[in-house]
Short mmCIF file of C-alpha atoms in Angstrom, two decimals:
data_model
loop_
_atom_site.label_atom_id
_atom_site.label_comp_id
_atom_site.label_asym_id
_atom_site.label_seq_id
_atom_site.Cartn_x
_atom_site.Cartn_y
_atom_site.Cartn_z
CA UNK A 774 60.99 89.19 98.54
CA UNK A 775 58.46 88.52 101.30
CA UNK A 776 61.28 87.27 103.53
CA UNK A 777 62.65 90.81 103.49
CA UNK A 778 59.32 92.52 104.07
CA UNK A 779 58.40 90.17 106.91
CA UNK A 780 61.75 90.65 108.60
CA UNK A 781 62.11 94.34 107.94
CA UNK A 782 62.02 95.15 111.67
CA UNK A 783 64.98 92.81 112.25
CA UNK A 784 66.96 94.46 109.46
CA UNK A 785 66.05 97.94 110.62
CA UNK A 786 67.12 97.24 114.19
CA UNK A 787 70.32 95.71 112.82
CA UNK A 788 70.86 98.78 110.67
CA UNK A 789 70.26 100.95 113.75
CA UNK A 790 72.92 99.01 115.64
CA UNK A 791 75.31 99.40 112.71
CA UNK A 792 74.70 103.16 112.62
CA UNK A 793 75.13 103.28 116.39
CA UNK A 794 78.46 101.47 116.15
CA UNK A 795 79.50 103.77 113.32
CA UNK A 796 78.51 106.96 115.13
CA UNK A 797 79.88 106.07 118.54
CA UNK A 798 83.13 104.39 117.57
CA UNK A 799 83.64 106.85 114.71
CA UNK A 800 83.46 109.92 116.93
CA UNK A 801 85.42 108.33 119.79
CA UNK A 802 88.11 107.14 117.37
CA UNK A 803 88.28 110.62 115.86
CA UNK A 804 88.95 112.11 119.30
CA UNK A 805 91.53 109.44 120.10
CA UNK A 806 93.03 109.88 116.65
CA UNK A 807 93.44 113.63 117.15
CA UNK A 808 95.20 112.96 120.46
CA UNK A 809 97.51 110.38 118.90
CA UNK A 810 98.24 112.63 115.93
CA UNK A 811 98.98 115.54 118.27
CA UNK A 812 101.38 113.33 120.22
CA UNK A 813 102.98 112.20 117.02
CA UNK A 814 103.73 115.70 115.72
CA UNK A 815 104.62 117.13 119.12
CA UNK A 816 108.21 118.13 119.85
CA UNK A 817 108.31 115.80 122.86
CA UNK A 818 110.27 112.66 122.09
CA UNK A 819 108.66 110.17 124.45
CA UNK A 820 105.12 111.04 123.39
CA UNK A 821 106.16 110.79 119.75
CA UNK A 822 107.70 107.38 120.30
CA UNK A 823 104.73 106.08 122.22
CA UNK A 824 102.28 107.30 119.57
CA UNK A 825 104.36 105.74 116.80
CA UNK A 826 104.50 102.44 118.70
CA UNK A 827 100.75 102.46 119.31
CA UNK A 828 100.05 103.23 115.65
CA UNK A 829 102.32 100.49 114.33
CA UNK A 830 101.02 97.81 116.69
CA UNK A 831 97.32 98.53 116.24
CA UNK A 832 97.57 99.01 112.48
CA UNK A 833 99.16 95.60 112.09
CA UNK A 834 96.69 93.75 114.28
CA UNK A 835 93.69 92.31 112.42
CA UNK A 836 90.35 93.77 113.46
CA UNK A 837 89.08 90.27 114.19
CA UNK A 838 91.80 89.90 116.79
CA UNK A 839 90.99 93.25 118.39
CA UNK A 840 87.30 92.40 118.65
CA UNK A 841 88.11 88.88 119.83
CA UNK A 842 90.20 90.40 122.58
CA UNK A 843 87.37 92.73 123.59
CA UNK A 844 84.55 90.21 123.37
CA UNK A 845 86.25 87.03 124.61
CA UNK A 846 89.53 87.75 126.38
CA UNK A 847 88.40 90.82 128.36
CA UNK A 848 85.39 89.02 129.92
CA UNK A 849 87.78 86.20 130.76
CA UNK A 850 89.99 88.76 132.48
CA UNK A 851 87.01 89.83 134.54
CA UNK A 852 85.66 92.82 132.63
CA UNK A 853 81.87 92.59 132.49
CA UNK A 854 80.24 94.85 129.92
CA UNK A 855 77.61 94.71 127.23
CA UNK A 856 78.90 93.23 123.97
CA UNK A 857 77.85 96.41 122.20
CA UNK A 858 80.19 98.39 124.44
CA UNK A 859 82.98 95.90 123.78
CA UNK A 860 82.43 96.28 120.05
CA UNK A 861 82.50 100.09 120.29
CA UNK A 862 85.72 99.91 122.30
CA UNK A 863 87.35 97.51 119.84
CA UNK A 864 86.34 99.48 116.77
CA UNK A 865 87.46 102.72 118.41
CA UNK A 866 90.90 101.38 119.21
CA UNK A 867 91.26 99.80 115.79
CA UNK A 868 90.15 102.90 113.87
CA UNK A 869 92.00 105.57 115.86
CA UNK A 870 95.47 105.09 114.31
CA UNK A 871 93.98 105.41 110.84
CA UNK A 872 92.39 108.72 111.80
CA UNK A 873 95.67 109.77 113.38
CA UNK A 874 97.63 108.96 110.24
CA UNK A 875 95.15 110.84 108.05
CA UNK A 876 95.41 113.92 110.26
CA UNK A 877 99.16 113.73 110.51
CA UNK A 878 99.63 113.42 106.78
CA UNK A 879 97.40 116.45 106.31
CA UNK A 880 99.31 118.61 108.76
CA UNK A 881 102.66 117.46 107.44
CA UNK A 882 101.45 117.97 103.89
CA UNK A 883 101.35 121.71 104.38
CA UNK A 884 104.63 122.96 102.90
CA UNK A 885 107.03 124.28 105.48
CA UNK A 886 107.36 127.48 103.43
CA UNK A 887 103.81 128.43 104.42
CA UNK A 888 104.68 128.49 108.09
CA UNK A 889 108.00 130.16 107.38
CA UNK A 890 106.28 132.85 105.37
CA UNK A 891 103.78 133.39 108.16
CA UNK A 892 106.53 133.66 110.72
CA UNK A 893 108.56 136.01 108.61
CA UNK A 894 105.51 138.27 108.46
CA UNK A 895 105.59 138.35 112.24
CA UNK A 896 102.70 135.97 112.97
CA UNK A 897 102.85 134.24 116.35
CA UNK A 898 102.50 130.49 116.85
CA UNK A 899 98.75 130.71 117.42
CA UNK A 900 98.19 132.94 114.44
CA UNK A 901 100.32 130.76 112.18
CA UNK A 902 98.37 127.72 113.24
CA UNK A 903 94.94 129.33 113.09
CA UNK A 904 95.25 131.42 109.95
CA UNK A 905 97.77 129.63 107.77
CA UNK A 906 98.42 126.01 108.63
CA UNK A 907 95.11 124.62 109.90
CA UNK A 908 92.90 125.95 107.08
CA UNK A 909 95.17 124.21 104.59
CA UNK A 910 95.60 121.09 106.69
CA UNK A 911 91.87 120.60 107.26
CA UNK A 912 90.95 120.69 103.59
CA UNK A 913 93.60 118.09 102.88
CA UNK A 914 92.44 115.95 105.76
CA UNK A 915 88.69 115.79 105.18
CA UNK A 916 88.59 113.36 102.21
CA UNK A 917 90.88 110.77 103.82
CA UNK A 918 88.90 111.09 107.05
CA UNK A 919 85.71 110.31 105.16
CA UNK A 920 87.45 107.31 103.63
CA UNK A 921 88.23 106.03 107.09
CA UNK A 922 84.57 106.46 108.01
CA UNK A 923 83.60 104.40 104.96
CA UNK A 924 86.01 101.67 105.95
CA UNK A 925 84.65 101.78 109.49
CA UNK A 926 81.10 101.33 108.19
CA UNK A 927 82.15 98.12 106.53
CA UNK A 928 84.24 97.05 109.49
CA UNK A 929 81.27 97.24 111.84
CA UNK A 930 80.16 94.01 110.18
CA UNK A 931 82.91 92.17 112.06
CA UNK A 932 81.13 93.00 115.32
CA UNK A 933 78.37 90.76 113.99
CA UNK A 934 80.71 87.84 114.53
CA UNK A 935 81.10 88.78 118.18
CA UNK A 936 77.60 88.70 119.64
CA UNK A 937 76.39 92.10 118.45
CA UNK A 938 73.25 91.70 116.35
CA UNK A 939 74.00 94.44 113.86
CA UNK A 940 73.23 94.39 110.15
CA UNK A 941 75.52 91.51 109.20
CA UNK A 942 74.42 89.35 112.10
CA UNK A 943 70.77 90.15 111.46
CA UNK A 944 71.28 88.77 107.95
CA UNK A 945 72.52 85.49 109.43
CA UNK A 946 69.60 85.45 111.88
CA UNK A 947 67.03 85.88 109.12
CA UNK A 948 68.75 83.38 106.83
CA UNK A 949 68.53 80.75 109.55
CA UNK A 950 64.77 81.07 109.38
CA UNK A 951 64.32 81.75 105.67
CA UNK A 952 66.96 79.65 103.95
CA UNK A 953 64.97 79.72 100.71
CA UNK A 954 65.59 83.40 99.99
CA UNK A 955 69.29 83.70 100.74
CA UNK A 956 70.15 85.79 97.69
CA UNK A 957 67.38 88.34 98.22
CA UNK A 958 68.24 88.71 101.90
CA UNK A 959 71.94 89.21 101.26
CA UNK A 960 71.28 91.73 98.51
CA UNK A 961 68.93 93.64 100.80
CA UNK A 962 71.59 93.79 103.51
CA UNK A 963 74.18 94.84 100.94
CA UNK A 964 71.83 97.65 99.91
CA UNK A 965 71.73 98.88 103.51
CA UNK A 966 75.51 99.10 103.57
CA UNK A 967 75.61 100.81 100.18
CA UNK A 968 73.12 103.41 101.43
CA UNK A 969 75.86 104.55 103.82
CA UNK A 970 79.05 103.91 101.88
CA UNK A 971 78.22 105.22 98.41
CA UNK A 972 76.98 108.69 99.47
CA UNK A 973 79.98 109.04 101.79
CA UNK A 974 82.25 108.15 98.89
CA UNK A 975 80.57 110.72 96.65
CA UNK A 976 80.92 113.38 99.34
CA UNK A 977 84.61 112.54 99.73
CA UNK A 978 85.12 112.87 95.98
CA UNK A 979 83.27 116.18 95.85
CA UNK A 980 85.16 117.63 98.80
CA UNK A 981 88.42 116.51 97.29
CA UNK A 982 87.60 118.18 94.00
CA UNK A 983 86.32 121.38 95.57
CA UNK A 984 89.04 122.04 98.10
CA UNK A 985 92.02 120.71 96.19
CA UNK A 986 94.89 123.16 96.25
CA UNK A 987 96.88 123.36 93.08
CA UNK A 988 100.54 123.50 93.90
CA UNK V 499 109.51 115.43 112.54
CA UNK V 500 112.38 117.86 112.22
CA UNK V 501 110.69 119.60 109.32
CA UNK V 502 107.24 119.91 110.85
CA UNK V 503 105.59 123.14 109.86
CA UNK V 504 104.39 123.80 113.35
CA UNK V 505 107.55 124.76 115.15
CA UNK V 506 111.13 125.84 114.51
CA UNK V 507 114.17 123.74 115.16
CA UNK V 508 114.22 124.06 118.96
CA UNK V 509 116.85 126.14 120.69
CA UNK V 510 118.68 125.11 123.88
CA UNK V 511 115.92 126.28 126.20
CA UNK V 512 113.14 124.57 124.26
CA UNK V 513 115.29 121.47 123.99
CA UNK V 514 115.73 121.33 127.75
CA UNK V 515 112.02 121.83 128.27
CA UNK V 516 111.10 119.14 125.79
CA UNK V 517 113.67 116.85 127.41
CA UNK V 518 111.96 117.36 130.78
CA UNK V 519 108.50 116.80 129.32
CA UNK V 520 109.92 113.78 127.57
CA UNK V 521 111.04 112.30 130.86
CA UNK V 522 107.73 113.08 132.55
CA UNK V 523 105.83 111.58 129.63
CA UNK V 524 108.06 108.54 129.66
CA UNK V 525 107.50 108.07 133.38
CA UNK V 526 103.73 108.36 132.98
CA UNK V 527 103.74 105.82 130.15
CA UNK V 528 106.02 103.48 132.08
CA UNK V 529 103.72 103.78 135.10
CA UNK V 530 100.76 102.83 132.92
CA UNK V 531 102.59 99.77 131.62
CA UNK V 532 103.65 98.81 135.15
CA UNK V 533 100.06 99.14 136.33
CA UNK V 534 98.96 96.87 133.50
CA UNK V 535 101.57 94.26 134.35
CA UNK V 536 100.68 94.43 138.04
CA UNK V 537 97.05 93.90 137.10
CA UNK V 538 97.96 90.86 135.04
CA UNK V 539 100.23 89.50 137.75
CA UNK V 540 97.60 89.71 140.49
CA UNK V 541 95.81 86.44 141.29
CA UNK V 542 92.40 86.30 139.67
CA UNK V 543 89.31 86.08 141.83
CA UNK V 544 86.28 84.87 139.93
CA UNK V 545 82.70 85.86 140.73
CA UNK V 546 82.09 82.94 143.08
CA UNK V 547 85.16 83.77 145.10
CA UNK V 548 87.45 81.06 143.73
CA UNK V 549 91.03 82.21 143.36
CA UNK V 550 93.02 81.15 140.31
CA UNK V 551 96.70 81.83 139.61
CA UNK V 552 97.68 85.14 138.00
CA UNK V 553 98.02 85.51 134.26
CA UNK V 554 101.78 85.66 134.52
CA UNK V 555 101.94 82.55 136.69
CA UNK V 556 104.21 79.85 135.21
CA UNK V 557 101.34 77.37 135.34
CA UNK V 558 99.69 79.34 132.55
CA UNK V 559 102.71 79.39 130.30
CA UNK V 560 104.18 75.89 130.60
CA UNK V 561 102.47 74.72 127.40
CA UNK V 562 105.05 76.65 125.44
CA UNK V 563 107.47 73.75 125.75
CA UNK V 564 104.91 71.38 124.24
CA UNK V 565 105.78 70.47 120.65
CA UNK V 566 102.15 69.55 120.01
CA UNK V 567 101.15 73.17 120.66
CA UNK V 568 103.57 74.55 118.12
CA UNK V 569 102.46 71.96 115.55
CA UNK V 570 98.89 73.16 116.06
CA UNK V 571 99.94 76.79 115.75
CA UNK V 572 101.91 75.88 112.63
CA UNK V 573 98.78 74.34 111.12
CA UNK V 574 96.94 77.57 111.80
CA UNK V 575 99.67 79.69 110.23
CA UNK V 576 99.71 77.43 107.18
CA UNK V 577 95.94 77.63 106.82
CA UNK V 578 96.11 81.42 107.02
CA UNK V 579 98.97 81.66 104.54
CA UNK V 580 97.30 79.24 102.14
CA UNK V 581 94.18 81.35 102.12
CA UNK V 582 96.17 84.57 101.71
CA UNK V 583 98.32 83.22 98.88
CA UNK V 584 95.46 81.85 96.80
CA UNK V 585 93.37 84.96 97.46
CA UNK V 586 96.30 87.17 96.44
CA UNK V 587 96.68 85.40 93.11
CA UNK V 588 92.94 85.65 92.53
CA UNK V 589 92.93 89.32 93.52
CA UNK V 590 95.77 90.19 91.11
CA UNK V 591 94.09 88.32 88.26
CA UNK V 592 90.74 89.92 88.95
CA UNK V 593 92.43 93.29 89.32
CA UNK V 594 93.78 93.08 85.79
CA UNK V 595 90.38 91.94 84.48
CA UNK V 596 88.54 94.68 86.36
CA UNK V 597 90.95 97.24 84.98
CA UNK V 598 90.33 95.96 81.45
CA UNK V 599 86.58 96.05 81.91
CA UNK V 600 86.53 99.46 83.52
CA UNK V 601 88.55 101.06 80.72
CA UNK V 602 86.92 99.16 77.87
CA UNK V 603 85.86 101.13 74.81
CA UNK V 604 82.56 99.26 74.68
CA UNK V 605 80.10 100.79 77.03
CA UNK V 606 78.27 97.45 77.42
CA UNK V 607 81.33 96.20 79.22
CA UNK V 608 82.44 99.41 80.88
CA UNK V 609 79.23 100.40 82.62
CA UNK V 610 78.30 97.01 84.12
CA UNK V 611 81.89 96.57 85.32
CA UNK V 612 81.83 99.98 86.98
CA UNK V 613 78.54 99.21 88.73
CA UNK V 614 79.86 95.85 89.88
CA UNK V 615 83.05 97.47 91.16
CA UNK V 616 81.12 100.06 93.16
CA UNK V 617 79.05 97.25 94.61
CA UNK V 618 82.03 95.13 95.61
CA UNK V 619 83.87 98.08 97.11
CA UNK V 620 80.85 99.32 99.01
CA UNK V 621 79.93 96.22 100.99
CA UNK V 622 81.86 94.48 103.76
CA UNK V 623 84.22 91.63 102.82
CA UNK V 624 82.43 89.54 105.40
CA UNK V 625 79.16 89.88 103.52
CA UNK V 626 80.89 88.80 100.30
CA UNK V 627 82.24 85.75 102.11
CA UNK V 628 78.82 84.89 103.55
CA UNK V 629 77.26 85.35 100.15
CA UNK V 630 79.73 82.96 98.52
CA UNK V 631 79.38 80.49 101.35
CA UNK V 632 75.59 80.34 101.27
CA UNK V 633 74.75 80.90 97.62
CA UNK V 634 77.45 78.76 96.04
CA UNK V 635 77.94 76.44 99.05
CA UNK V 636 81.67 76.42 98.49
CA UNK V 637 82.78 75.62 102.01
CA UNK V 638 84.46 78.11 104.31
CA UNK V 639 87.89 77.98 102.68
CA UNK V 640 86.77 78.94 99.19
CA UNK V 641 84.23 81.39 100.52
CA UNK V 642 87.07 83.21 102.26
CA UNK V 643 89.35 83.05 99.23
CA UNK V 644 86.69 84.26 96.81
CA UNK V 645 85.43 87.01 99.12
CA UNK V 646 88.94 88.34 99.70
CA UNK V 647 89.90 87.87 96.05
CA UNK V 648 86.94 89.81 94.67
CA UNK V 649 87.14 92.60 97.19
CA UNK V 650 90.87 93.17 96.91
CA UNK V 651 90.75 92.57 93.17
CA UNK V 652 88.36 95.51 92.88
CA UNK V 653 90.76 97.73 94.78
CA UNK V 654 93.83 96.55 92.87
CA UNK V 655 91.91 97.07 89.63
CA UNK V 656 91.23 100.68 90.56
CA UNK V 657 94.88 101.16 91.48
CA UNK V 658 95.97 99.76 88.13
CA UNK V 659 93.51 101.99 86.33
CA UNK V 660 94.95 105.03 88.04
CA UNK V 661 98.42 103.82 87.12
CA UNK V 662 97.49 103.41 83.46
CA UNK V 663 95.81 106.81 83.46
CA UNK V 664 98.89 108.52 84.82
CA UNK V 665 101.12 107.23 81.99
CA UNK V 666 102.13 109.69 79.29
CA UNK V 667 99.73 109.52 76.35
CA UNK V 668 102.53 108.73 73.94
CA UNK V 669 103.00 105.28 75.46
CA UNK V 670 99.66 104.09 74.17
CA UNK V 671 99.92 105.98 70.91
CA UNK V 672 103.32 104.55 70.09
CA UNK V 673 102.07 101.05 70.80
CA UNK V 674 99.16 101.51 68.44
CA UNK V 675 101.43 103.16 65.88
CA UNK V 676 103.71 100.13 65.59
CA UNK V 677 100.70 97.95 64.88
CA UNK V 678 99.89 96.44 68.27
CA UNK V 679 96.20 95.93 68.98
CA UNK V 680 94.72 97.93 71.88
CA UNK V 681 94.79 94.80 74.07
CA UNK V 682 98.41 94.08 73.20
CA UNK V 683 99.29 97.69 73.93
CA UNK V 684 97.63 97.45 77.31
CA UNK V 685 99.31 94.16 78.18
CA UNK V 686 102.78 94.80 76.83
CA UNK V 687 103.28 98.51 77.28
CA UNK V 688 100.86 100.01 79.75
CA UNK V 689 100.40 97.32 82.40
CA UNK V 690 104.08 96.68 83.06
CA UNK V 691 104.61 100.37 83.73
CA UNK V 692 101.41 100.76 85.73
CA UNK V 693 102.31 97.72 87.83
CA UNK V 694 105.71 99.12 88.63
CA UNK V 695 104.29 102.47 89.60
CA UNK V 696 101.54 101.01 91.71
CA UNK V 697 103.62 98.26 93.31
CA UNK V 698 103.73 99.88 96.76
CA UNK V 699 99.96 100.28 96.78
CA UNK V 700 99.46 96.74 95.58
CA UNK V 701 101.77 95.33 98.25
CA UNK V 702 100.06 97.45 100.88
CA UNK V 703 96.78 95.98 99.70
CA UNK V 704 98.21 92.48 99.99
CA UNK V 705 99.11 93.23 103.61
CA UNK V 706 95.47 94.15 104.10
CA UNK V 707 94.50 90.88 102.47
CA UNK V 708 96.72 88.90 104.82
CA UNK V 709 95.24 90.74 107.77
CA UNK V 710 91.73 90.19 106.52
CA UNK V 711 92.12 86.41 106.30
CA UNK V 712 91.30 86.50 110.00
CA UNK V 713 87.76 87.50 108.99
CA UNK V 714 87.35 83.91 107.88
CA UNK V 715 87.21 83.19 111.62
CA UNK V 716 83.64 84.48 111.56
CA UNK V 717 82.58 82.05 108.84
CA UNK V 718 84.21 79.23 110.82
CA UNK V 719 87.28 78.57 108.71
CA UNK V 720 90.00 77.14 110.98
CA UNK V 721 92.63 79.81 110.31
CA UNK V 722 95.18 80.88 112.88
CA UNK V 723 92.83 82.58 115.33
CA UNK V 724 90.16 79.88 115.30
CA UNK V 725 92.62 77.03 115.26
CA UNK V 726 94.42 78.34 118.32
CA UNK V 727 91.60 79.92 120.29
CA UNK V 728 89.01 77.20 119.71
CA UNK V 729 90.78 73.92 119.01
CA UNK V 730 93.92 74.36 121.10
CA UNK V 731 92.09 76.23 123.81
CA UNK V 732 89.63 73.35 124.15
CA UNK V 733 92.48 70.91 124.26
CA UNK V 734 94.61 72.68 126.85
CA UNK V 735 91.79 74.11 128.91
CA UNK V 736 90.52 77.51 129.83
CA UNK V 737 93.52 78.45 131.93
CA UNK V 738 95.66 79.01 128.88
CA UNK V 739 93.31 81.26 126.94
CA UNK V 740 95.27 84.43 127.58
CA UNK V 741 98.62 82.84 126.79
CA UNK V 742 97.27 81.41 123.55
CA UNK V 743 95.90 84.79 122.54
CA UNK V 744 99.31 86.34 123.13
CA UNK V 745 100.82 83.78 120.73
CA UNK V 746 98.30 84.57 118.00
CA UNK V 747 98.83 88.29 118.39
CA UNK V 748 102.62 87.92 118.26
CA UNK V 749 102.45 85.81 115.09
CA UNK V 750 100.15 88.25 113.33
CA UNK V 751 102.32 91.20 114.31
CA UNK V 752 105.45 89.44 113.07
CA UNK V 753 103.86 88.58 109.71
CA UNK V 754 102.26 91.95 109.10
CA UNK V 755 105.12 94.09 110.32
CA UNK V 756 107.59 92.29 108.07
CA UNK V 757 105.29 92.62 105.05
CA UNK V 758 104.64 96.30 105.80
CA UNK V 759 108.36 96.81 106.06
CA UNK V 760 108.78 95.17 102.66
CA UNK V 761 106.09 97.46 101.24
CA UNK V 762 107.92 100.47 102.57
CA UNK V 763 111.24 99.32 101.08
CA UNK V 764 109.61 98.76 97.70
CA UNK V 765 107.90 102.13 97.91
CA UNK V 766 111.20 103.85 98.54
CA UNK V 767 112.89 101.98 95.67
CA UNK V 768 110.22 102.57 93.07
CA UNK V 769 109.54 106.15 94.05
CA UNK V 770 113.25 106.87 93.80
CA UNK V 771 113.73 104.98 90.56
CA UNK V 772 110.64 105.88 88.59
CA UNK V 773 111.02 109.60 88.97
CA UNK V 774 114.79 109.69 88.89
CA UNK V 775 114.92 111.39 92.26
CA UNK V 776 116.76 108.75 94.20
CA UNK V 777 117.69 109.96 97.63
CA UNK V 778 114.64 112.12 98.26
CA UNK V 779 113.57 110.58 101.49
CA UNK V 780 110.15 112.18 101.77
CA UNK V 781 108.84 110.82 98.47
CA UNK V 782 107.49 107.43 99.59
CA UNK V 783 106.22 108.95 102.82
CA UNK V 784 103.97 111.26 100.86
CA UNK V 785 102.93 108.42 98.55
CA UNK V 786 101.93 106.22 101.43
CA UNK V 787 100.40 109.09 103.34
CA UNK V 788 97.94 109.54 100.52
CA UNK V 789 96.41 106.25 101.56
CA UNK V 790 95.90 106.61 105.27
CA UNK V 791 93.37 103.82 105.25
CA UNK V 792 95.78 101.49 103.55
CA UNK V 793 95.96 98.64 105.94
CA UNK V 794 92.59 99.31 107.41
CA UNK V 795 90.85 96.45 105.70
CA UNK V 796 87.45 97.22 104.31
CA UNK V 797 88.97 100.51 103.28
CA UNK V 798 87.50 102.37 100.38
CA UNK V 799 90.63 101.74 98.42
CA UNK V 800 93.67 103.86 98.03
CA UNK V 801 92.30 106.09 95.30
#
C-alpha cells in the first residue's frame, strides 16, 4: 500500500495526462467525426466516397499501428513534435470514424416518414432539420457517443507504449522501482480507469433509458 | 444514401449541381493525394543537411524481392494469428462461462461475476496484459492471450446474455417441462439460438480481437508489428523503415477487411433468416449500426 501512497504524485500526473488525452483527442475526434459524418450523408458523391474510404481504412487499422505511425514513422519523415501531440493526433484520427459512424447511424435511424411528414406540412429544409430530425437524431446518438468516449478512455493506455507517461506508463514506471507491490499498484491504476469508465457507462445507460423512443 | 431523411430524391437541377460539387470535391481530394505523394517523392534533407533519397526511391523498396524479408513477415503474421486464434477460443469459452455466472440463480455466483465483469470491461486490455505478465509471470505470449481472452470473453458473455434474454420465454419453459435440468436447457436449447442470433456481434468482436493482438507490441511480444519494425528494420537498416511500415499496414488491412466483410455477410444471412425477412437489405445495417464502437477495441461492448 505504501508504494501507492509514496508514488501518488506520479499516478496523479499520469491520470492528468490520461484525462488530457481523453479531453483533447475526444473533442477533436468529435469535430472530425461530425465532418466525416456530414460528408457521408451529403448528396455529393465524391465526398461520400472519400468519407466511406477513410472510415473503412481507419477502422480496420489497429490503434497500435496508428500510434506507431505518429510516434515513430512521422519523426522519421521529419515531423518534430512533442510525443503528447503525436498521441493526441493518433487517437483523434483513430477515434473519429467511430464518432462518425455513431452520428450517421443516429441520423439515418430517424424514419424517413418523419421528414416526409414535416415536408408535407410545409416545413422547409432548415425547419425539418431543426425541429423534427435533429431532436430525434441527437437522443439516439448520445449513448453510442458516450460509449466511444469510454472506449477512448481505455485506448489512451496505448499511448503509454509510445513515450507518453500517462496512467498506464506511470504504472510501469512505479513498478520498475517497487517490484514488490505489483498487484497493489496495478489495482490502483485500474481504479483510476474505473473512476472514468464506470460513471460514463452509467450515464450512457441512464440517457438511453430516459430518451428512448418507443416505436 | 438514397433514403436519407434529410433530402428528397434530387431532381435534374440538384443532380447537376451535386455532379459539379462532386467533381470539385474529387479534384480537391485528388490534389491532396498528389501533394502527399509529391511530399513523399521529394528527397529527404535531415537536420544536419545530409540528403537521402526520397521515400519512393527504388533504393528503399528493393528489399521486396528478398525472400528472407517475406519469411520474416510470414513469421510475424503467424505469431499474430496464433495469438488471435488461441485468444478467440479462450474468449468464446470464457464468454459462455461468464454468461452462466451472470445469469445464475445463486446470488453468490451472480453478484461476484457481475462485479468481475464490470471490472474487466472497465479497464484497458493493455493493463490486463501487464497484470498477467507481471503477477503470473507468464511470458509475453500468454499474457497477451489471457488479456485478450478475458476482455473479449467479458464482452461476448454480455452479448450471449442479451441473446438468451431476447429468446421467447417458452423456449426455457418447454425445456424444463420435458425434464431437462436448467443447465441442460441453457446448453441445448438457449445457447444454440442465442449464438446464432448474436453471431454477427461475436464475429465483429473477433475482428476487434485480431486487431488488438497488435497491443502485444507494447508488452514486447514479437507479433507482426514488432517483428517487422524492430527485427527486420534492424536487419535491413533505417532506410527501409517507411517501406516496412507500409507492408505491415497493408497486411493488417487485408486481414481485417476480409474478416469484417465476412462479419457483414453473416449478419445479412442471419438477420434475414432468423426473422424470416430475407431480402430486407437494411436489417443488418441497423443491427451493426447499433454497435458503432464495434471494431474500436477497448470498446464498452456492443450492448
